[in-house]
């Protein structure tokens, strides 16, 4: 079963944009990105194109395209791979979970859906896969986090 965690902080919307909001700077060609992160990225995402790096005081982020899909890889400041995000279709969310969301958030429209695949070798306390669903009304917006281990 799934458990739904609600996050009302819109600033954290879809985790893809969270880290750049911290005064990050776009890096062309990987300048100021740690060697470990650059090397790891090159090995793990060899076919990546249109790579843009952002470095903040908390992390290093590479936004890129691979096999026609836009993705974002996150690294800590030591260059350790933290995880990967990408937008997915709402159909990636199990039907029973979407039914519960529709019940709990009647009147909300589903916006973007992001999947986050974490590197549990760096942090074993994090769920390996989480989905973030943006829900909106005319007056409110919430971000719902869905994990595999949780109960609905």
mmCIF file of C-alpha atoms in Angstrom:
data_model
loop_
_atom_site.group_PDB
_atom_site.id
_atom_site.type_symbol
_atom_site.label_atom_id
_atom_site.label_comp_id
_atom_site.label_asym_id
_atom_site.label_seq_id
_atom_site.Cartn_x
_atom_site.Cartn_y
_atom_site.Cartn_z
ATOM 1 C CA UNK A 1 0.000 0.000 0.000
ATOM 2 C CA UNK A 2 0.999 3.576 -0.352
ATOM 3 C CA UNK A 3 1.072 6.354 2.218
ATOM 4 C CA UNK A 4 0.685 9.946 1.226
ATOM 5 C CA UNK A 5 2.799 12.626 2.820
ATOM 6 C CA UNK A 6 1.662 16.183 2.236
ATOM 7 C CA UNK A 7 4.066 19.036 1.818
ATOM 8 C CA UNK A 8 2.553 22.470 1.541
ATOM 9 C CA UNK A 9 5.812 24.282 0.885
ATOM 10 C CA UNK A 10 5.377 25.255 -2.730
ATOM 11 C CA UNK A 11 9.011 26.405 -2.809
ATOM 12 C CA UNK A 12 9.904 22.730 -2.707
ATOM 13 C CA UNK A 13 7.677 22.076 -5.682
ATOM 14 C CA UNK A 14 8.849 19.028 -7.558
ATOM 15 C CA UNK A 15 12.369 19.004 -6.138
ATOM 16 C CA UNK A 16 13.735 19.647 -9.605
ATOM 17 C CA UNK A 17 13.808 23.386 -8.995
ATOM 18 C CA UNK A 18 14.497 23.454 -5.263
ATOM 19 C CA UNK A 19 18.240 23.489 -5.319
ATOM 20 C CA UNK A 20 18.688 26.188 -7.968
ATOM 21 C CA UNK A 21 16.571 28.638 -5.972
ATOM 22 C CA UNK A 22 19.369 28.886 -3.435
ATOM 23 C CA UNK A 23 21.396 31.319 -5.523
ATOM 24 C CA UNK A 24 22.860 28.577 -7.687
ATOM 25 C CA UNK A 25 24.773 29.471 -10.784
ATOM 26 C CA UNK A 26 24.647 27.830 -14.181
ATOM 27 C CA UNK A 27 27.928 26.253 -15.091
ATOM 28 C CA UNK A 28 29.013 25.802 -18.695
ATOM 29 C CA UNK A 29 31.388 22.927 -19.233
ATOM 30 C CA UNK A 30 31.443 21.924 -15.573
ATOM 31 C CA UNK A 31 33.579 24.768 -14.173
ATOM 32 C CA UNK A 32 33.477 24.726 -10.336
ATOM 33 C CA UNK A 33 31.765 21.340 -10.304
ATOM 34 C CA UNK A 34 33.743 18.802 -8.279
ATOM 35 C CA UNK A 35 35.890 16.377 -10.230
ATOM 36 C CA UNK A 36 34.217 13.436 -8.467
ATOM 37 C CA UNK A 37 30.735 14.588 -9.539
ATOM 38 C CA UNK A 38 31.856 15.269 -13.124
ATOM 39 C CA UNK A 39 33.569 11.898 -13.393
ATOM 40 C CA UNK A 40 30.626 10.042 -11.858
ATOM 41 C CA UNK A 41 28.179 11.803 -14.139
ATOM 42 C CA UNK A 42 30.280 11.052 -17.226
ATOM 43 C CA UNK A 43 30.395 7.357 -16.330
ATOM 44 C CA UNK A 44 26.750 6.978 -15.263
ATOM 45 C CA UNK A 45 25.187 9.089 -18.024
ATOM 46 C CA UNK A 46 27.551 8.611 -20.943
ATOM 47 C CA UNK A 47 24.915 9.404 -23.586
ATOM 48 C CA UNK A 48 23.746 12.636 -21.944
ATOM 49 C CA UNK A 49 23.332 15.764 -24.059
ATOM 50 C CA UNK A 50 22.421 19.376 -23.300
ATOM 51 C CA UNK A 51 24.035 19.155 -19.848
ATOM 52 C CA UNK A 52 23.714 22.188 -17.554
ATOM 53 C CA UNK A 53 25.314 22.198 -14.106
ATOM 54 C CA UNK A 54 24.091 24.212 -11.140
ATOM 55 C CA UNK A 55 26.171 24.459 -7.972
ATOM 56 C CA UNK A 56 24.739 25.761 -4.705
ATOM 57 C CA UNK A 57 26.003 25.815 -1.150
ATOM 58 C CA UNK A 58 24.208 22.472 -0.595
ATOM 59 C CA UNK A 59 24.577 20.400 -3.746
ATOM 60 C CA UNK A 60 25.605 20.020 -7.369
ATOM 61 C CA UNK A 61 22.931 19.365 -9.965
ATOM 62 C CA UNK A 62 23.191 18.282 -13.592
ATOM 63 C CA UNK A 63 20.133 18.780 -15.800
ATOM 64 C CA UNK A 64 20.426 16.858 -19.043
ATOM 65 C CA UNK A 65 18.721 14.884 -21.774
ATOM 66 C CA UNK A 66 19.271 11.189 -22.340
ATOM 67 C CA UNK A 67 17.296 9.057 -24.813
ATOM 68 C CA UNK A 68 15.026 12.051 -25.439
ATOM 69 C CA UNK A 69 14.034 12.371 -21.766
ATOM 70 C CA UNK A 70 14.927 15.389 -19.609
ATOM 71 C CA UNK A 71 16.394 14.317 -16.252
ATOM 72 C CA UNK A 72 18.219 15.871 -13.306
ATOM 73 C CA UNK A 73 20.983 14.154 -11.335
ATOM 74 C CA UNK A 74 21.917 15.387 -7.853
ATOM 75 C CA UNK A 75 25.309 15.131 -6.144
ATOM 76 C CA UNK A 76 26.403 16.287 -2.702
ATOM 77 C CA UNK A 77 29.344 18.672 -2.384
ATOM 78 C CA UNK A 78 31.722 15.707 -2.008
ATOM 79 C CA UNK A 79 30.590 14.504 -5.441
ATOM 80 C CA UNK A 80 28.563 11.530 -4.200
ATOM 81 C CA UNK A 81 25.560 10.695 -6.357
ATOM 82 C CA UNK A 82 22.325 11.361 -4.432
ATOM 83 C CA UNK A 83 19.610 10.558 -6.937
ATOM 84 C CA UNK A 84 17.778 11.281 -10.163
ATOM 85 C CA UNK A 85 14.496 13.036 -11.000
ATOM 86 C CA UNK A 86 12.359 13.130 -14.091
ATOM 87 C CA UNK A 87 8.822 14.092 -15.007
ATOM 88 C CA UNK A 88 6.497 11.174 -15.610
ATOM 89 C CA UNK A 89 2.911 10.713 -16.704
ATOM 90 C CA UNK A 90 0.266 10.595 -13.988
ATOM 91 C CA UNK A 91 -0.405 7.006 -15.108
ATOM 92 C CA UNK A 92 2.839 6.039 -13.327
ATOM 93 C CA UNK A 93 0.956 6.461 -10.029
ATOM 94 C CA UNK A 94 -0.989 3.304 -9.043
ATOM 95 C CA UNK A 95 -4.745 3.573 -9.637
ATOM 96 C CA UNK A 96 -5.597 2.898 -5.970
ATOM 97 C CA UNK A 97 -3.345 5.739 -4.872
ATOM 98 C CA UNK A 98 -4.820 8.140 -7.428
ATOM 99 C CA UNK A 99 -8.305 7.138 -6.239
ATOM 100 C CA UNK A 100 -7.305 8.025 -2.667
ATOM 101 C CA UNK A 101 -5.789 11.335 -3.797
ATOM 102 C CA UNK A 102 -8.996 12.164 -5.710
ATOM 103 C CA UNK A 103 -11.008 11.417 -2.575
ATOM 104 C CA UNK A 104 -8.753 13.364 -0.187
ATOM 105 C CA UNK A 105 -8.227 16.289 -2.577
ATOM 106 C CA UNK A 106 -11.585 16.619 -4.303
ATOM 107 C CA UNK A 107 -11.566 19.717 -6.519
ATOM 108 C CA UNK A 108 -7.783 19.696 -7.020
ATOM 109 C CA UNK A 109 -6.307 19.247 -10.482
ATOM 110 C CA UNK A 110 -3.212 17.105 -10.995
ATOM 111 C CA UNK A 111 -0.237 19.076 -12.307
ATOM 112 C CA UNK A 112 3.262 17.735 -12.785
ATOM 113 C CA UNK A 113 4.328 14.323 -11.514
ATOM 114 C CA UNK A 114 7.999 13.806 -10.689
ATOM 115 C CA UNK A 115 9.700 10.549 -9.775
ATOM 116 C CA UNK A 116 12.783 10.673 -7.552
ATOM 117 C CA UNK A 117 15.071 7.647 -7.547
ATOM 118 C CA UNK A 118 17.423 7.965 -4.582
ATOM 119 C CA UNK A 119 20.853 6.454 -4.135
ATOM 120 C CA UNK A 120 20.203 4.449 -0.968
ATOM 121 C CA UNK A 121 23.902 3.578 -0.700
ATOM 122 C CA UNK A 122 24.581 7.170 0.378
ATOM 123 C CA UNK A 123 21.489 7.414 2.602
ATOM 124 C CA UNK A 124 19.839 4.141 3.621
ATOM 125 C CA UNK A 125 17.081 5.996 5.514
ATOM 126 C CA UNK A 126 15.507 7.387 2.349
ATOM 127 C CA UNK A 127 12.927 5.637 0.190
ATOM 128 C CA UNK A 128 14.450 4.269 -2.999
ATOM 129 C CA UNK A 129 11.625 5.676 -5.126
ATOM 130 C CA UNK A 130 9.267 8.532 -4.347
ATOM 131 C CA UNK A 131 6.688 10.267 -6.491
ATOM 132 C CA UNK A 132 5.769 13.914 -6.068
ATOM 133 C CA UNK A 133 2.356 14.987 -7.363
ATOM 134 C CA UNK A 134 1.523 18.668 -7.686
ATOM 135 C CA UNK A 135 -2.156 19.370 -6.927
ATOM 136 C CA UNK A 136 -3.774 22.755 -7.572
ATOM 137 C CA UNK A 137 -7.006 24.674 -7.133
ATOM 138 C CA UNK A 138 -7.635 28.341 -7.853
ATOM 139 C CA UNK A 139 -6.587 29.225 -4.300
ATOM 140 C CA UNK A 140 -4.320 26.416 -3.076
ATOM 141 C CA UNK A 141 -1.457 24.260 -4.215
ATOM 142 C CA UNK A 142 -0.053 21.231 -2.420
ATOM 143 C CA UNK A 143 2.681 18.757 -3.126
ATOM 144 C CA UNK A 144 1.906 15.141 -2.268
ATOM 145 C CA UNK A 145 4.736 12.659 -1.741
ATOM 146 C CA UNK A 146 4.016 9.006 -2.449
ATOM 147 C CA UNK A 147 6.367 6.204 -1.345
ATOM 148 C CA UNK A 148 6.389 2.448 -1.839
ATOM 149 C CA UNK A 149 6.778 1.422 1.824
ATOM 150 C CA UNK A 150 3.969 3.539 3.201
ATOM 151 C CA UNK A 151 0.406 2.434 3.826
ATOM 152 C CA UNK A 152 -2.642 4.146 2.367
#
